[in-house]
Amino acid sequence: MLINPNSMSKKIFLLLVFCITTFFTFAQNITLPKLSGIVTDANTGQPLVGAAISLDFKKSGVITNASGYYEAFLPVGEIIIKVSNVGYKPFRTKVVIRGDYKLDIQLEDVSKTLEEVIVSSEATKKNIQTPSLGVTSLSIKGIKKLPAMMGEVDIIRSLQTLPGVSSVGEGSNGINVRGGAIDQNLIFVDETPIFNPTHLFGLFSVFASDAIRELELYKGGVPSRFGGRTASILDIKMAEPNLEKFKLQGGIGPVSNRLMTEVPIIKEKLAVLVAGRLSYNDFLFKWFGPANLQNTRANFTDLAVKVFYRPDKNNSISLTSYLSNDFYQVDSLFSLENVVAKQTKFDYGHQNFAVHWGHYFSPKVYMDVVGVQSTYNTRTYAPDSVNRIDLKNSIGYKNLKATIDYQPTESHHTNFGISLVRYDIAPGTLNQGIISRVSPIDLAKEQSLEIAAFADDEFKVSKKFTIQYGLRFVQFYNLGPFTTTKYQEGLPLSTAPVIGTETFESGKVVKSYGGFEPRITMKFSTSETSTLKFGYNRMQQFVQLLSNNTTPLPTSRWKISDEYVKPQVSDFVSLGFFKTLKESIWEVSAETYYRKTQNIVEYLSGAKLQLNPTIETQLLQGEGKAYGMELMLTKRRGEFSGWLSYTYSRALQQINGATAAEKISNGDWFPTNYDKPHNVNMMLNIQPTKHHSFSFTFAYQTGRPYSSPVGLFRLADKTYPVYESRNNDRIRDYHRLDFSWTINNPSMKAQRWEGSWTFTVYNLYGRKNPYSVYFKSDKAGLKAYELGVFAAPFVSLTYNFKFL
């Protein structure tokens, strides 16, 4: 059938009608909102008299009175606030004024340090003041303090220091959040999706950290405006360029150079931000590498651009683009279609673009409209003169979303909207338009449409009890042109005879899925410093990343849900307790969770995924469950700051089909590749003086599972392993200590220049952590070997600078 917008789902229409009924009127008389609050000493709590509050880059300002109180009347819009007082460290923040706004501020004595931990003060506010559960706000300033591999500021590695977040191992691609696979995480940079968040096969993150304003990781309690994944949402916001003053900053390191500039074009109205990162490490292989690595090439680039335009106080327009590229060349054997290549090249990256329009109807009503176009392309090729290999695949993403935010009162906040997402996937083309002995292949393209309506409402029932509830309805359509293969019923697809095909023309619906996704979180304050929370959310996922490797390669295949591959459906519940101590300097938290996921994807042993036109014959689907407990102690301010966390977690799967061929491990539950029951993370930041700061991070994890043979058999003088179940053994436990020392030299601040050196040692005591175990047979039998990635300390020195 053809999609008919007039007869689309009545459920979407009814949900929108319900949302709009809450949006009963706009304010007609706009009065200037009031910004007010009290400025106090962060250590003593005493009010500070005569503190200067500068508004919007010193265009206006006020002074606190004898009680530390201040107030100012401001127009609706975004305001930069700076608070300073003699003997105290200045405080800066950015707020969006929509109505009366209360902002109490604590200033730190210059002899103390503000929080430098990765988890920002915004996380404390969410944990104590709002019903949000499983949401972590990340401080870029804190992330830059963490010891980094080869001096590269790395968001993915920083996330792995948080409770409930892990990875398969060093050099792996992506993160696993609360028992979820890496493709179950939706990663956004200014609403544009990132399908591969790492460079060089998992060694470094793709994000240009200098251009990032803030990050929020939703491990649970996901708002209804997000959908399409079942484990987590990582929402990354780029910084907005300064409308008043030119800025320049960057860094020089052993792996890459960074540079970012902010240029105001029309003062107070139009500005542009450009941030780039370029690696230049090819010469290291040529100069210092062994003979078998001297032809290796490995480099990457990142470019982020943001243009921000504010035509008037009620409107803002921004254009965002994010481009990344990786190139990797290696002299090693690569096999495809029974052809072995002696040199292989990989070329892949993102091209993301977005446009945002924000409009204030009144101090209580705000609308945001965004349009996105994103493409992730990969190419793997071997330039052999006769047996050339040129393999390409891609995934395209388009999104149009409109959201209205409405806050009629201080205790009631609503937002609702609609979203349309289209995927266009080219799962693989081989040797198209080139001369080679390897036959060309062109797999059928896949395309789909997701239409969603969503609404969230947060209501403060009383001083102690707040509830946030939401509803998302999504309808998914797998669209033609496409030809499906029909198999004989009652048999496993891997062995069933083909009985025919069915062809769908362009625009016709091949298969449709959908339904409601309820979300709810509740907060009950047991005291002014303690909060108890409960949350539940359901999410659906209609695209899957297919890979039977431990960590997917960048060229791994994406698959849209169809007649044979059903969408994943996750039901997630969590319970948390949060408490602050000593004026929010310390925080303790405990969270537990349980997730049940339907239709998780697994693979037949030895499954062939690349260039397979009948990929459904290699896939199995079943159930997954994940549960755990996360404990965390955080100190946010002072000469010593940091945190200590412990996580107990399990991630299990069950593939129990109707026949033996559709079962894994005899239909019993088995651990996933990323099941690591015990995780301990520690971060300590020490700043004895304003010139020096030291950071230590320590990580301990249970070794990940792998499949171990239970016996051997010999055939034709060769030894073969016998496997009885999947992931029945574990590699050795993992632990690592990192160190960094940052030297700041503020003596040139008067000349608007700030510089710092960061000395880093990754894997300080040289732990030889295993990444995986593999088996090789010889005349004596089968031998097991450990494979490590970073088996020695890595030392780096980076110079960072700012021109303000």
Short mmCIF file of C-alpha atoms in Angstrom, two decimals, residues 75-78 243 268-270 308-317 357-360:
data_model
loop_
_atom_site.label_atom_id
_atom_site.label_comp_id
_atom_site.label_asym_id
_atom_site.label_seq_id
_atom_site.Cartn_x
_atom_site.Cartn_y
_atom_site.Cartn_z
CA PRO A 75 14.41 41.14 28.05
CA VAL A 76 13.48 37.61 27.06
CA GLY A 77 16.39 35.70 25.58
CA GLU A 78 19.79 34.26 26.32
CA LEU A 243 28.59 37.58 19.51
CA GLU A 268 25.25 41.06 18.99
CA LYS A 269 23.58 39.46 15.94
CA LEU A 270 25.77 37.21 13.80
CA PHE A 308 24.53 31.70 14.90
CA TYR A 309 22.20 34.55 13.93
CA ARG A 310 19.86 36.48 16.24
CA PRO A 311 17.78 38.89 14.09
CA ASP A 312 15.78 40.08 17.11
CA LYS A 313 15.13 39.20 20.73
CA ASN A 314 12.44 36.63 19.88
CA ASN A 315 14.19 34.67 17.14
CA SER A 316 17.44 32.79 16.65
CA ILE A 317 18.75 30.77 13.72
CA TRP A 357 15.09 28.00 14.27
CA GLY A 358 14.02 29.08 17.74
CA HIS A 359 11.14 31.46 18.38
CA TYR A 360 9.76 32.96 21.62
#
